[in-house]
Amino acid sequence: MPYPAPFRPFGVPETNDPDVQDDPKIELENDDLWKTFHKIGTEMVITKTGRRIFPAYKAKISGLDKKSKYILLLDIVPCDDCRYKFHNGKWMVAGKADPEMPKRMYIHPDSPCTGEQWMQKPVSFHKLKLTNNISDKSGAAILNSMHKYQPRIHLVRASDLLRMAYSPNKTFVFEETQFIAVTAYQNEKITQLKIDHNPFAKGFRENGGGRGKK
Amino acid sequence: MPYPAPFRPFGVPETNDPDVQDDPKIELENDDLWKTFHKIGTEMVITKTGRRIFPAYKAKISGLDKKSKYILLLDIVPCDDCRYKFHNGKWMVAGKADPEMPKRMYIHPDSPCTGEQWMQKPVSFHKLKLTNNISDKSGAAILNSMHKYQPRIHLVRASDLLRMAYSPNKTFVFEETQFIAVTAYQNEKITQLKIDHNPFAKGFRENGGGRGKK
DNA sequence: ATCTTTCCCACCTAGGTGTGAACC
DNA sequence: ATGGTTCACACCTAGGTGGGAAAG
């Protein structure tokens, strides 16, 4: 696994509440859609003001202790040390990566909250945005265009953000959510998948009364 | 490639520290507008699914300790023991009040958060909704139609919702925010003020290209 | 030349308004 | 009859889409 877990794992004796039993699991709610994109090579647009990721990152969580409190986080880290280009219909390595900005943690806005509530319904990170603006103050993830990234989810058993760094935790990585950041789509198959599935792009669907595709 | 450290160590302010010096003050950001409504007799529509209050409740906070954490709450309590009716262009007492539902506290979604952040910019409760649906599960305030109410703000110095009950606090009441709950506007002067000032009602403005007022 | 980025736009989703007729 | 409540609706605000021209 190329993405080392950054935190202390669950199951380590906990001085605060040694009785808590949990074995957290996470799966993607919309795994099929992610895999459809992944097969072709997912691209995510980044802009100055920030653009959402699509498909949305939706997690189904299980195995938590109902009464304990958990914090859920997402970050996006580089997959490798390469810069890419899209050439002759394929993504190819095109040199060494540009310097990365320090990565931010996106705290799920419901955090902290009880295991029972986290497990109740799928958790969505749809408000997360991506940007190439290194001066961004809005909380968007700052990425380099034409670089490949991997989103990760971190689950922490802690009642308080202040105690997060010393609490049991587990990291979840889904390879089908890897993507290449772009300022404009390169692969028109990806463009078409976005148009087909993102409700906000309905205006570009052929059968949606939109203006079609040129 | 080294992944960035996921957690910066937080500074750990201790909010129960007896040394903390604060003298909280709150004023309404949009006091003029509230007073314009108050002079005529503010009405707020309540519906089954919940309706926002307008004007929005915007508070400017000062005098907090920058590093301590505070929780901000709003509740809406009956002004008196009366039921009202609108008769001959005036609000008049029309009997004894109906039984009230237990009142909920609306926790400002940013809570808890540092004094510095609360004071940084005016705090808005614009997402708060009013309803007459006693089965409401959405978090709206449940009120009786044709009764008079007073919103109140509560400021609590506490880092954690669980400690709220034992923490220093202060309540702020602005009489110009009193209103009578209605299912349909009674005073057409209030209707007109809402149309004139609420951007969502722009379609009803005479000079807005809307369909006018019949 | 070629490749990447920026900007404005028409077109959507999502949801907050009072209206006026219908309902109770 | 009277007066309060509900509902679908046209009309807005607010903001998320990719396109395509222009700029870098």
CSV table of N, CA and C in Angstrom, one decimal, chain B residues 49-116:
chain,number,residue,atom,x,y,z
B,49,THR,N,-43.2,23.2,6.5
B,49,THR,CA,-41.9,22.8,6.2
B,49,THR,C,-40.8,23.7,6.8
B,50,GLY,N,-41.3,24.9,7.3
B,50,GLY,CA,-40.3,25.8,7.9
B,50,GLY,C,-40.1,27.0,7.0
B,51,ARG,N,-40.1,28.2,7.5
B,51,ARG,CA,-39.8,29.4,6.8
B,51,ARG,C,-38.7,30.2,7.5
B,52,ARG,N,-37.8,30.8,6.7
B,52,ARG,CA,-36.8,31.6,7.4
B,52,ARG,C,-37.4,32.9,8.0
B,53,ILE,N,-36.6,33.5,9.0
B,53,ILE,CA,-37.0,34.8,9.5
B,53,ILE,C,-36.4,35.8,8.6
B,54,PHE,N,-37.1,36.9,8.4
B,54,PHE,CA,-36.6,38.1,7.7
B,54,PHE,C,-37.1,39.3,8.4
B,55,PRO,N,-36.3,40.3,8.7
B,55,PRO,CA,-34.8,40.3,8.4
B,55,PRO,C,-34.1,39.2,9.0
B,56,ALA,N,-32.9,38.9,8.5
B,56,ALA,CA,-32.0,37.9,9.1
B,56,ALA,C,-31.5,38.4,10.4
B,57,TYR,N,-31.2,37.5,11.3
B,57,TYR,CA,-30.7,37.9,12.6
B,57,TYR,C,-29.2,37.9,12.6
B,58,LYS,N,-28.6,39.1,12.5
B,58,LYS,CA,-27.2,39.2,12.3
B,58,LYS,C,-26.6,39.9,13.5
B,59,ALA,N,-25.6,39.3,14.2
B,59,ALA,CA,-25.1,39.8,15.4
B,59,ALA,C,-23.6,40.2,15.3
B,60,LYS,N,-23.2,41.4,15.7
B,60,LYS,CA,-21.8,41.8,15.8
B,60,LYS,C,-21.4,41.6,17.3
B,61,ILE,N,-20.4,40.7,17.4
B,61,ILE,CA,-19.9,40.4,18.8
B,61,ILE,C,-18.6,41.0,19.1
B,62,SER,N,-18.4,41.5,20.3
B,62,SER,CA,-17.2,42.0,20.7
B,62,SER,C,-16.9,41.7,22.2
B,63,GLY,N,-15.7,42.0,22.7
B,63,GLY,CA,-15.4,41.8,24.1
B,63,GLY,C,-15.1,40.4,24.5
B,64,LEU,N,-14.9,39.5,23.6
B,64,LEU,CA,-14.5,38.1,23.9
B,64,LEU,C,-13.0,38.0,24.2
B,65,ASP,N,-12.7,36.9,24.9
B,65,ASP,CA,-11.3,36.6,24.9
B,65,ASP,C,-10.9,35.9,23.6
B,66,LYS,N,-9.9,36.3,23.0
B,66,LYS,CA,-9.6,35.9,21.6
B,66,LYS,C,-9.3,34.3,21.5
B,67,LYS,N,-8.7,33.8,22.5
B,67,LYS,CA,-8.3,32.4,22.4
B,67,LYS,C,-9.3,31.4,23.0
B,68,SER,N,-10.2,31.9,23.9
B,68,SER,CA,-11.1,31.0,24.5
B,68,SER,C,-12.2,30.6,23.5
B,69,LYS,N,-12.8,29.5,23.8
B,69,LYS,CA,-13.9,29.0,22.9
B,69,LYS,C,-15.3,29.4,23.4
B,70,TYR,N,-16.1,29.7,22.5
B,70,TYR,CA,-17.5,30.1,22.9
B,70,TYR,C,-18.5,29.4,22.0
B,71,ILE,N,-19.7,29.2,22.6
B,71,ILE,CA,-20.8,28.6,21.9
B,71,ILE,C,-21.9,29.7,21.8
B,72,LEU,N,-22.5,29.8,20.6
B,72,LEU,CA,-23.6,30.8,20.4
B,72,LEU,C,-24.9,30.1,20.2
B,73,LEU,N,-25.9,30.6,20.9
B,73,LEU,CA,-27.2,29.9,20.7
B,73,LEU,C,-28.3,31.0,20.5
B,74,LEU,N,-29.4,30.6,19.9
B,74,LEU,CA,-30.5,31.4,19.8
B,74,LEU,C,-31.8,30.6,20.2
B,75,ASP,N,-32.7,31.2,21.0
B,75,ASP,CA,-34.0,30.6,21.2
B,75,ASP,C,-35.0,31.7,21.0
B,76,ILE,N,-36.3,31.2,20.9
B,76,ILE,CA,-37.4,32.1,20.7
B,76,ILE,C,-38.4,31.8,21.7
B,77,VAL,N,-38.7,32.8,22.6
B,77,VAL,CA,-39.6,32.5,23.7
B,77,VAL,C,-40.9,33.4,23.6
B,78,PRO,N,-42.0,33.0,24.2
B,78,PRO,CA,-43.2,33.8,24.1
B,78,PRO,C,-43.0,35.2,24.9
B,79,CYS,N,-43.6,36.2,24.3
B,79,CYS,CA,-43.5,37.5,25.0
B,79,CYS,C,-44.5,37.7,26.1
B,80,ASP,N,-45.6,37.0,26.0
B,80,ASP,CA,-46.6,37.1,27.0
B,80,ASP,C,-47.6,35.9,27.0
B,81,ASP,N,-48.7,36.1,27.6
B,81,ASP,CA,-49.6,34.9,27.8
B,81,ASP,C,-50.8,35.1,26.9
B,82,CYS,N,-50.7,35.8,25.8
B,82,CYS,CA,-51.9,36.2,25.0
B,82,CYS,C,-51.9,35.6,23.6
B,83,ARG,N,-53.1,35.5,23.1
B,83,ARG,CA,-53.3,35.2,21.7
B,83,ARG,C,-53.7,36.5,21.1
B,84,TYR,N,-53.3,36.8,19.8
B,84,TYR,CA,-53.6,38.0,19.2
B,84,TYR,C,-54.5,37.8,18.0
B,85,LYS,N,-55.1,38.9,17.5
B,85,LYS,CA,-55.8,39.0,16.2
B,85,LYS,C,-55.5,40.3,15.6
B,86,PHE,N,-55.6,40.3,14.3
B,86,PHE,CA,-55.4,41.6,13.5
B,86,PHE,C,-56.8,42.1,13.1
B,87,HIS,N,-57.2,43.2,13.7
B,87,HIS,CA,-58.5,43.7,13.5
B,87,HIS,C,-58.5,45.2,13.3
B,88,ASN,N,-59.2,45.6,12.2
B,88,ASN,CA,-59.2,47.1,11.9
B,88,ASN,C,-57.8,47.7,11.8
B,89,GLY,N,-56.9,46.9,11.2
B,89,GLY,CA,-55.6,47.5,11.0
B,89,GLY,C,-54.7,47.5,12.2
B,90,LYS,N,-55.1,46.8,13.3
B,90,LYS,CA,-54.3,46.8,14.5
B,90,LYS,C,-54.2,45.4,15.1
B,91,TRP,N,-53.1,45.1,15.7
B,91,TRP,CA,-53.0,43.9,16.5
B,91,TRP,C,-53.7,44.1,17.9
B,92,MET,N,-54.6,43.2,18.3
B,92,MET,CA,-55.2,43.3,19.5
B,92,MET,C,-55.2,41.9,20.3
B,93,VAL,N,-55.2,42.0,21.6
B,93,VAL,CA,-55.3,40.8,22.4
B,93,VAL,C,-56.6,40.1,22.1
B,94,ALA,N,-56.6,38.8,21.9
B,94,ALA,CA,-57.8,38.0,21.6
B,94,ALA,C,-57.9,36.8,22.4
B,95,GLY,N,-57.5,36.9,23.7
B,95,GLY,CA,-57.7,35.7,24.6
B,95,GLY,C,-56.3,35.2,25.1
B,96,LYS,N,-56.5,34.1,25.8
B,96,LYS,CA,-55.3,33.6,26.5
B,96,LYS,C,-54.5,32.7,25.5
B,97,ALA,N,-53.2,32.6,25.7
B,97,ALA,CA,-52.3,31.9,24.8
B,97,ALA,C,-52.6,30.4,24.8
B,98,ASP,N,-52.3,29.8,23.6
B,98,ASP,CA,-52.4,28.4,23.5
B,98,ASP,C,-51.2,27.8,24.2
B,99,PRO,N,-51.2,26.5,24.5
B,99,PRO,CA,-50.1,25.8,25.2
B,99,PRO,C,-48.8,25.9,24.2
B,100,GLU,N,-47.7,26.1,24.8
B,100,GLU,CA,-46.5,26.2,24.0
B,100,GLU,C,-45.7,24.8,24.0
B,101,MET,N,-45.1,24.6,22.9
B,101,MET,CA,-44.2,23.4,22.8
B,101,MET,C,-43.0,23.8,23.6
B,102,PRO,N,-42.3,22.7,24.2
B,102,PRO,CA,-41.0,23.0,24.8
B,102,PRO,C,-40.1,23.7,23.8
B,103,LYS,N,-39.4,24.7,24.2
B,103,LYS,CA,-38.6,25.5,23.3
B,103,LYS,C,-37.2,24.9,23.0
B,104,ARG,N,-36.8,24.8,21.8
B,104,ARG,CA,-35.5,24.3,21.4
B,104,ARG,C,-34.5,25.4,21.4
B,105,MET,N,-33.2,25.0,21.6
B,105,MET,CA,-32.1,26.0,21.4
B,105,MET,C,-31.6,25.8,20.0
B,106,TYR,N,-31.4,26.8,19.3
B,106,TYR,CA,-30.7,26.7,18.0
B,106,TYR,C,-29.3,27.0,18.2
B,107,ILE,N,-28.4,26.0,18.0
B,107,ILE,CA,-27.0,26.2,18.2
B,107,ILE,C,-26.4,26.7,16.9
B,108,HIS,N,-25.7,27.9,17.0
B,108,HIS,CA,-25.1,28.4,15.7
B,108,HIS,C,-24.1,27.4,15.2
B,109,PRO,N,-24.2,27.0,13.9
B,109,PRO,CA,-23.4,25.9,13.3
B,109,PRO,C,-21.9,26.1,13.5
B,110,ASP,N,-21.4,27.3,13.7
B,110,ASP,CA,-20.0,27.4,13.8
B,110,ASP,C,-19.5,27.1,15.2
B,111,SER,N,-20.4,26.8,16.2
B,111,SER,CA,-20.1,26.5,17.6
B,111,SER,C,-19.5,25.2,17.7
B,112,PRO,N,-18.6,24.9,18.6
B,112,PRO,CA,-17.9,26.0,19.4
B,112,PRO,C,-16.7,26.5,18.5
B,113,CYS,N,-16.3,27.8,18.8
B,113,CYS,CA,-15.3,28.4,18.0
B,113,CYS,C,-14.7,29.5,18.8
B,114,THR,N,-13.5,30.0,18.4
B,114,THR,CA,-12.7,30.9,19.3
B,114,THR,C,-13.4,32.3,19.3
B,115,GLY,N,-13.1,33.0,20.3
B,115,GLY,CA,-13.6,34.4,20.4
B,115,GLY,C,-13.1,35.2,19.2
B,116,GLU,N,-11.9,35.0,18.8
B,116,GLU,CA,-11.3,35.7,17.7
B,116,GLU,C,-12.2,35.6,16.4
